[in-house]
Amino acid sequence: MQNMRTKVGCLITGAAGFVGSHLAECLLAMNFQVVGIDNFFSGRRDNMRSFADSRDFYFYEASITERNLMRKLKRWHPELRYCFHLAAVVSVPYSVEHEDETMGINLTATQALVKESRELDFTAFVFAGSAAEYGRDPRLPLKEDYATAATRHTSPYGRSKFLASRDVAQSPNGIALRCFNIYGPRQDPASPYSGVVSRFLAAALAGQSLTILGDGQQTRDFIYVSDVVDAYLHAAGLNRRPASPLNGVYNVGTGEAVSILTLARTTLQLTNGSEAPAFLPERPGDIRHSLADIEQFKAVSGWSPKVSLPLGLRKTLEWFGRHTPPEC
Ligand code: UD1
């Protein structure tokens, strides 16, 4: 049992982000000390509202590119033993326009952090990889070993995540989770990298028609944010006794393909929407199908996704109902 003096510390980079804030909330509820950093490039202070005043939460506005960042934080918080590295350039279009910056943040800074984590004896360094690491590989479901140095990535974002995941996995304390299409409360429908779920829900709640880009037959593997948080805990071994972190690269999704048309229909049913969706041309460079093979991660960690799409959409909708969605 942990007591006040010996709480184990977890560092979360990107703690003010969509997923990072859910992870922080969960770790605090599990009685860990949480040290969060964020530079608010895409994170929002408001995402941390529910736990910002917790006495076990320490927040620093900082960039992950800062030299010796972990060393400094470990000096201030000697309890730190786990790092969840989620801070990144997350916008694909932004990564195309700012390739060097994306590589510097998503790859070089990650390499420096994982190295520091090893030197500082961190038990686990868990990295937020991405389905974008597979480029447009047509072999479905996507298995971890399909992404290789020969993969043609569709953006600097995908390339940077692939290279960083590979380096993280080579570290004895490193685990990279390639998350597919995450959705849930706090995903901002107004940001340029908003996912289709938050855009659909915000539009439906505003009584506007949903916009389907292309014919709507394209499919994605949508995973609810609490299942992703649970995957991070499993990766670090924090919900096993004794804690035994994994090592390597693993997919995190549901293993189920859902078409954008089905998503639109389900959204309209849940919101009692009657506006017919509007069809616009396909997004340039859009991937047709994306689906995770999650067997490896399930086998090594015992994790499995729990939240069905209708349930996850209902929970997200409830949250949207309580928070006026920004204009999108
Ligand atoms: C997502 C990520 C992207 C990442 C990729 C990796 C987001 C926002 N994007 O892209 O960073 O590189 O996974 O696989 O998380 N759509 C509509 N109407 C809308 C919005 C989108 O029909 O209003 C369509 C898109 O054209 C696409 C699908 O919905 O076909 C999913 O879009 P999106 O949520 O942006 O995710 P990905 O394209 O998978």
Coordinates of C-alpha atoms and ligand atoms in Angstrom, one line a residue:
M1 CA 0.0 0.0 0.0
Q2 CA 1.2 3.5 -0.8
N3 CA 1.2 6.0 2.0
M4 CA 1.6 9.8 1.8
R5 CA 5.4 9.7 2.0
T6 CA 6.0 7.0 -0.6
K7 CA 3.6 7.7 -3.3
V8 CA 5.1 6.6 -6.6
G9 CA 5.5 9.5 -9.1
C10 CA 4.3 9.5 -12.7
L11 CA 5.4 12.2 -15.2
I12 CA 3.0 13.0 -18.0
T13 CA 4.1 15.1 -20.9
G14 CA 1.1 16.7 -22.6
A15 CA -0.9 16.6 -19.3
A16 CA -3.2 19.4 -20.6
G17 CA -4.0 17.5 -23.7
F18 CA -7.1 15.4 -24.5
V19 CA -5.6 12.0 -23.6
G20 CA -3.0 13.3 -21.1
S21 CA -5.6 14.9 -18.9
H22 CA -7.6 11.7 -18.7
L23 CA -4.5 9.8 -17.8
A24 CA -3.6 12.3 -15.1
E25 CA -7.1 12.1 -13.6
C26 CA -7.0 8.3 -13.5
L27 CA -3.5 8.1 -12.0
L28 CA -4.4 10.6 -9.3
A29 CA -7.5 8.5 -8.5
M30 CA -5.2 5.5 -8.2
N31 CA -3.2 7.4 -5.6
F32 CA -0.1 8.2 -7.6
Q33 CA 1.7 11.4 -7.5
V34 CA 1.4 13.1 -10.9
V35 CA 3.8 15.6 -12.4
G36 CA 2.4 17.2 -15.5
I37 CA 4.1 19.3 -18.1
D38 CA 2.6 21.1 -21.1
N39 CA 3.4 24.1 -23.2
F40 CA -0.2 24.7 -24.2
F41 CA 0.6 24.5 -27.9
S42 CA -2.5 22.3 -28.3
G43 CA -3.3 21.4 -24.7
R44 CA -5.8 23.5 -22.7
R45 CA -5.6 24.5 -19.1
D46 CA -9.4 23.8 -18.9
N47 CA -8.8 20.1 -19.5
M48 CA -7.0 19.9 -16.1
R49 CA -9.8 21.7 -14.2
S50 CA -11.1 18.6 -12.4
F51 CA -7.8 17.7 -10.9
A52 CA -5.6 20.9 -11.0
D53 CA -6.1 21.5 -7.3
S54 CA -5.3 17.9 -6.2
R55 CA -2.5 18.0 -3.7
D56 CA -0.7 15.2 -5.5
F57 CA -0.6 17.0 -8.8
Y58 CA 2.3 19.3 -9.8
F59 CA 2.1 21.2 -13.0
Y60 CA 4.9 23.0 -14.9
E61 CA 4.4 24.9 -18.1
A62 CA 7.4 23.7 -20.1
S63 CA 8.4 22.4 -23.5
I64 CA 9.7 18.9 -23.9
T65 CA 12.5 20.3 -26.0
E66 CA 14.0 21.9 -22.8
R67 CA 17.5 20.4 -22.1
N68 CA 17.8 18.1 -19.1
L69 CA 14.1 18.5 -18.4
M70 CA 13.6 15.1 -16.8
R71 CA 16.7 15.5 -14.7
K72 CA 15.4 18.7 -13.3
L73 CA 12.0 17.2 -12.6
K74 CA 13.4 14.2 -11.0
R75 CA 15.5 16.4 -8.7
W76 CA 12.3 18.2 -7.6
H77 CA 10.3 15.0 -7.5
P78 CA 12.5 12.1 -6.5
E79 CA 9.4 9.9 -6.5
L80 CA 9.2 9.9 -10.3
R81 CA 9.5 6.4 -11.7
Y82 CA 7.2 6.3 -14.7
C83 CA 7.0 8.6 -17.7
F84 CA 4.0 8.8 -20.1
H85 CA 5.2 10.8 -23.0
L86 CA 2.2 12.2 -24.9
A87 CA 3.3 15.7 -25.8
A88 CA 3.8 16.1 -29.5
V89 CA 3.0 18.0 -32.6
V90 CA -0.4 16.3 -33.2
S91 CA -1.7 18.1 -36.3
V92 CA -0.9 16.3 -39.6
P93 CA -1.4 19.5 -41.7
Y94 CA 0.8 21.4 -39.3
S95 CA 3.5 18.7 -39.6
V96 CA 3.5 19.1 -43.4
E97 CA 4.1 22.8 -43.1
H98 CA 6.6 22.6 -40.3
E99 CA 8.6 19.4 -41.0
D100 CA 11.8 20.4 -39.1
E101 CA 9.9 21.5 -36.1
T102 CA 7.8 18.3 -36.1
M103 CA 10.9 16.1 -36.3
G104 CA 12.6 18.2 -33.5
I105 CA 9.6 17.8 -31.1
N106 CA 8.2 14.4 -32.0
L107 CA 11.5 12.6 -32.7
T108 CA 14.6 14.4 -31.3
A109 CA 13.0 15.4 -28.0
T110 CA 11.5 11.9 -27.6
Q111 CA 15.0 10.4 -28.1
A112 CA 16.5 12.7 -25.5
L113 CA 13.7 12.0 -23.0
V114 CA 13.8 8.2 -23.3
K115 CA 17.6 8.3 -22.9
E116 CA 17.3 10.5 -19.8
S117 CA 14.6 8.2 -18.4
R118 CA 17.0 5.2 -18.7
E119 CA 19.9 7.1 -17.1
L120 CA 17.6 8.2 -14.3
D121 CA 16.4 4.6 -13.8
F122 CA 12.8 5.1 -14.7
T123 CA 10.9 1.8 -14.5
A124 CA 8.9 2.5 -17.7
F125 CA 8.7 5.1 -20.5
V126 CA 5.4 4.8 -22.3
F127 CA 5.2 6.7 -25.6
A128 CA 2.1 7.8 -27.6
G129 CA 2.7 6.3 -31.0
S130 CA 0.1 6.5 -33.8
A131 CA -1.8 4.5 -36.5
A132 CA -0.1 7.0 -38.8
E133 CA 3.0 5.0 -38.5
Y134 CA 1.6 2.5 -41.0
G135 CA 1.3 5.0 -43.8
R136 CA -1.3 3.7 -46.3
D137 CA -0.6 0.0 -45.9
P138 CA -3.6 -1.9 -47.5
R139 CA -3.0 -5.1 -45.4
L140 CA -5.8 -5.1 -42.8
P141 CA -5.9 -5.5 -39.9
L142 CA -2.6 -3.8 -39.4
K143 CA 0.0 -5.7 -37.5
E144 CA 2.8 -4.1 -35.6
D145 CA 5.5 -5.5 -37.9
Y146 CA 4.0 -4.0 -41.0
A147 CA 5.5 -0.6 -40.2
T148 CA 9.1 -0.7 -41.2
A149 CA 11.9 1.7 -42.4
A150 CA 10.5 1.1 -45.9
T151 CA 7.0 2.3 -45.0
R152 CA 6.0 5.4 -47.1
H153 CA 4.5 7.7 -44.5
T154 CA 1.9 10.2 -45.7
S155 CA 3.2 13.1 -43.4
P156 CA 6.2 14.1 -41.3
Y157 CA 3.8 13.4 -38.4
G158 CA 3.6 9.7 -39.3
R159 CA 7.3 9.4 -40.0
S160 CA 8.3 11.1 -36.8
K161 CA 6.0 8.9 -34.8
F162 CA 7.3 5.7 -36.5
L163 CA 11.0 6.6 -35.9
A164 CA 10.3 7.7 -32.3
S165 CA 8.3 4.5 -31.5
R166 CA 11.2 2.4 -32.9
D167 CA 13.7 4.1 -30.7
V168 CA 11.5 4.0 -27.6
A169 CA 11.0 0.2 -28.1
Q170 CA 14.7 -0.3 -28.3
S171 CA 15.2 1.1 -24.9
P172 CA 14.8 -1.7 -22.2
N173 CA 12.2 0.4 -20.3
G174 CA 10.4 1.6 -23.4
I175 CA 6.9 0.9 -24.7
A176 CA 5.2 2.6 -27.7
L177 CA 1.5 2.4 -28.1
R178 CA 0.2 2.9 -31.6
C179 CA -3.2 4.3 -30.9
F180 CA -5.9 4.4 -33.6
N181 CA -8.8 6.9 -33.7
I182 CA -9.3 8.0 -30.1
Y183 CA -12.4 9.9 -29.2
G184 CA -14.2 11.0 -26.0
P185 CA -14.8 14.0 -23.7
R186 CA -12.4 16.9 -24.1
Q187 CA -11.6 16.3 -27.7
D188 CA -11.9 19.7 -29.1
P189 CA -14.1 19.9 -32.2
A190 CA -12.8 23.3 -33.2
S191 CA -9.1 22.5 -33.5
P192 CA -7.6 21.9 -36.9
Y193 CA -6.8 18.3 -36.0
S194 CA -10.2 17.5 -34.6
G195 CA -11.4 14.0 -35.1
V196 CA -14.6 13.1 -36.9
V197 CA -16.4 12.0 -33.8
S198 CA -16.2 15.4 -32.0
R199 CA -17.0 17.2 -35.2
F200 CA -20.1 15.1 -35.8
L201 CA -21.3 15.5 -32.2
A202 CA -20.7 19.2 -32.1
A203 CA -22.6 19.7 -35.4
A204 CA -25.5 17.5 -34.4
L205 CA -25.9 19.3 -31.1
A206 CA -25.8 22.6 -32.9
G207 CA -28.6 21.4 -35.2
Q208 CA -26.3 21.5 -38.2
S209 CA -25.9 18.8 -40.8
L210 CA -22.9 16.4 -40.5
T211 CA -20.3 16.8 -43.2
I212 CA -19.2 13.5 -44.8
L213 CA -16.0 13.9 -46.7
G214 CA -16.2 11.5 -49.7
D215 CA -18.7 8.7 -49.9
G216 CA -18.7 7.8 -46.2
Q217 CA -17.6 4.2 -47.0
Q218 CA -14.2 4.8 -45.6
T219 CA -13.6 3.0 -42.2
R220 CA -11.8 3.7 -39.0
D221 CA -11.0 1.9 -35.7
F222 CA -12.5 4.2 -33.1
I223 CA -11.4 3.7 -29.5
Y224 CA -12.8 5.4 -26.5
V225 CA -10.4 7.5 -24.4
S226 CA -10.8 5.5 -21.1
D227 CA -9.8 2.3 -23.0
V228 CA -6.6 4.1 -24.1
V229 CA -5.9 5.3 -20.6
D230 CA -6.3 1.7 -19.4
A231 CA -3.9 0.6 -22.2
Y232 CA -1.3 3.0 -20.8
L233 CA -1.7 1.5 -17.3
H234 CA -1.3 -2.0 -18.7
A235 CA 1.7 -1.0 -20.7
A236 CA 3.4 0.4 -17.6
G237 CA 2.3 -2.6 -15.6
L238 CA 0.6 -0.3 -13.1
N239 CA -2.5 -2.4 -12.8
R240 CA -0.7 -5.6 -12.2
R241 CA 0.9 -6.8 -8.9
P242 CA 3.8 -6.9 -8.9
A243 CA 4.0 -4.1 -11.6
S244 CA 5.8 -5.5 -14.6
P245 CA 6.1 -3.1 -17.5
L246 CA 6.1 -4.3 -21.1
N247 CA 8.7 -3.6 -23.8
G248 CA 8.1 -3.0 -27.5
V249 CA 5.5 -1.6 -29.8
Y250 CA 1.8 -2.4 -29.6
N251 CA -1.4 -1.4 -31.4
V252 CA -4.2 0.0 -29.3
G253 CA -7.6 0.0 -31.0
T254 CA -10.8 -2.1 -30.9
G255 CA -10.1 -4.3 -33.9
E256 CA -13.4 -3.3 -35.3
A257 CA -13.9 -1.2 -38.5
V258 CA -16.7 1.4 -38.5
S259 CA -17.6 3.3 -41.6
I260 CA -18.1 7.1 -41.5
L261 CA -21.7 6.5 -42.7
T262 CA -22.4 4.2 -39.7
L263 CA -20.8 6.8 -37.4
A264 CA -23.0 9.5 -38.9
R265 CA -26.2 7.3 -38.5
T266 CA -25.4 6.4 -34.9
T267 CA -24.6 10.1 -34.1
L268 CA -28.0 11.1 -35.5
Q269 CA -29.8 8.4 -33.6
L270 CA -28.3 9.4 -30.3
T271 CA -28.9 13.1 -30.8
N272 CA -32.4 12.7 -32.4
G273 CA -31.0 14.6 -35.4
S274 CA -33.0 14.7 -38.6
E275 CA -30.8 16.9 -40.8
A276 CA -29.5 14.7 -43.7
P277 CA -25.6 14.7 -43.8
A278 CA -24.0 16.9 -46.4
F279 CA -21.5 15.1 -48.7
L280 CA -18.4 17.1 -49.7
P281 CA -15.4 15.9 -51.7
E282 CA -13.0 13.4 -50.1
R283 CA -10.2 15.0 -48.1
P284 CA -6.9 15.1 -50.1
G285 CA -4.6 12.3 -49.0
D286 CA -7.3 10.6 -46.9
I287 CA -6.6 6.9 -46.0
R288 CA -9.5 4.6 -47.2
H289 CA -9.4 2.0 -44.4
S290 CA -7.6 1.8 -41.0
L291 CA -8.0 -1.1 -38.6
A292 CA -5.8 -2.4 -35.8
D293 CA -4.8 -5.9 -35.0
I294 CA -4.8 -5.8 -31.2
E295 CA -4.0 -9.5 -30.5
Q296 CA -0.4 -8.9 -29.5
F297 CA -1.2 -6.3 -26.9
K298 CA -4.1 -8.3 -25.5
A299 CA -1.9 -11.4 -25.2
V300 CA 1.0 -9.7 -23.4
S301 CA -0.9 -7.3 -21.1
G302 CA -4.3 -8.8 -20.6
W303 CA -5.8 -5.5 -21.7
S304 CA -9.0 -5.4 -23.9
P305 CA -11.2 -2.5 -24.9
K306 CA -14.4 -2.3 -22.9
V307 CA -16.4 0.6 -24.3
S308 CA -18.6 0.0 -27.3
L309 CA -19.0 2.8 -29.9
P310 CA -22.6 3.6 -28.9
L311 CA -21.7 3.7 -25.2
G312 CA -18.6 5.8 -25.9
L313 CA -20.6 8.2 -28.1
R314 CA -23.3 8.5 -25.4
K315 CA -20.6 9.4 -22.8
T316 CA -19.0 11.9 -25.1
L317 CA -22.4 13.4 -26.0
E318 CA -23.2 13.8 -22.3
W319 CA -20.0 15.7 -21.8
F320 CA -20.7 17.9 -24.8
G321 CA -24.1 18.6 -23.4
R322 CA -22.4 19.9 -20.2
H323 CA -19.8 21.9 -22.1
T324 CA -20.8 24.3 -24.8
P325 CA -18.9 23.1 -27.8
P326 CA -16.8 25.8 -29.4
E327 CA -17.8 26.9 -32.9
C328 CA -16.6 24.4 -35.5
Ligands
UD1_1 C1 -6.4 10.3 -37.9 C2 -5.7 11.5 -37.2 C3 -4.5 11.8 -38.0 C4 -3.6 10.5 -38.1 C5 -4.4 9.4 -38.7 C6 -3.6 8.1 -38.6 C7 -7.3 13.0 -36.2 C8 -8.1 14.1 -36.4 N1 -6.6 12.6 -37.3 O1 -6.8 10.7 -39.1 O2 -3.8 12.7 -37.3 O3 -2.6 10.8 -39.0 O4 -5.6 9.2 -37.9 O5 -4.2 7.1 -39.1 O6 -7.2 12.3 -35.2 N2 -14.4 13.0 -41.9 C9 -15.6 13.3 -42.4 N3 -16.2 14.5 -41.9 C10 -15.6 15.3 -41.0 C11 -14.3 14.9 -40.5 C12 -13.7 13.8 -41.0 O7 -16.2 12.6 -43.2 O8 -16.2 16.3 -40.6 C13 -13.8 11.8 -42.4 C14 -12.3 12.0 -42.9 O9 -12.3 12.3 -44.3 C15 -11.8 10.5 -42.7 C16 -12.5 10.0 -41.5 O10 -13.7 10.9 -41.4 O11 -12.0 9.7 -43.8 C17 -11.8 10.1 -40.2 O12 -11.2 11.4 -40.1 P1 -10.4 11.9 -38.8 O13 -11.2 11.8 -37.6 O14 -9.8 13.2 -39.2 O15 -9.3 10.8 -38.6 P2 -8.2 10.1 -39.6 O16 -8.4 10.6 -41.0 O17 -8.2 8.7 -39.4

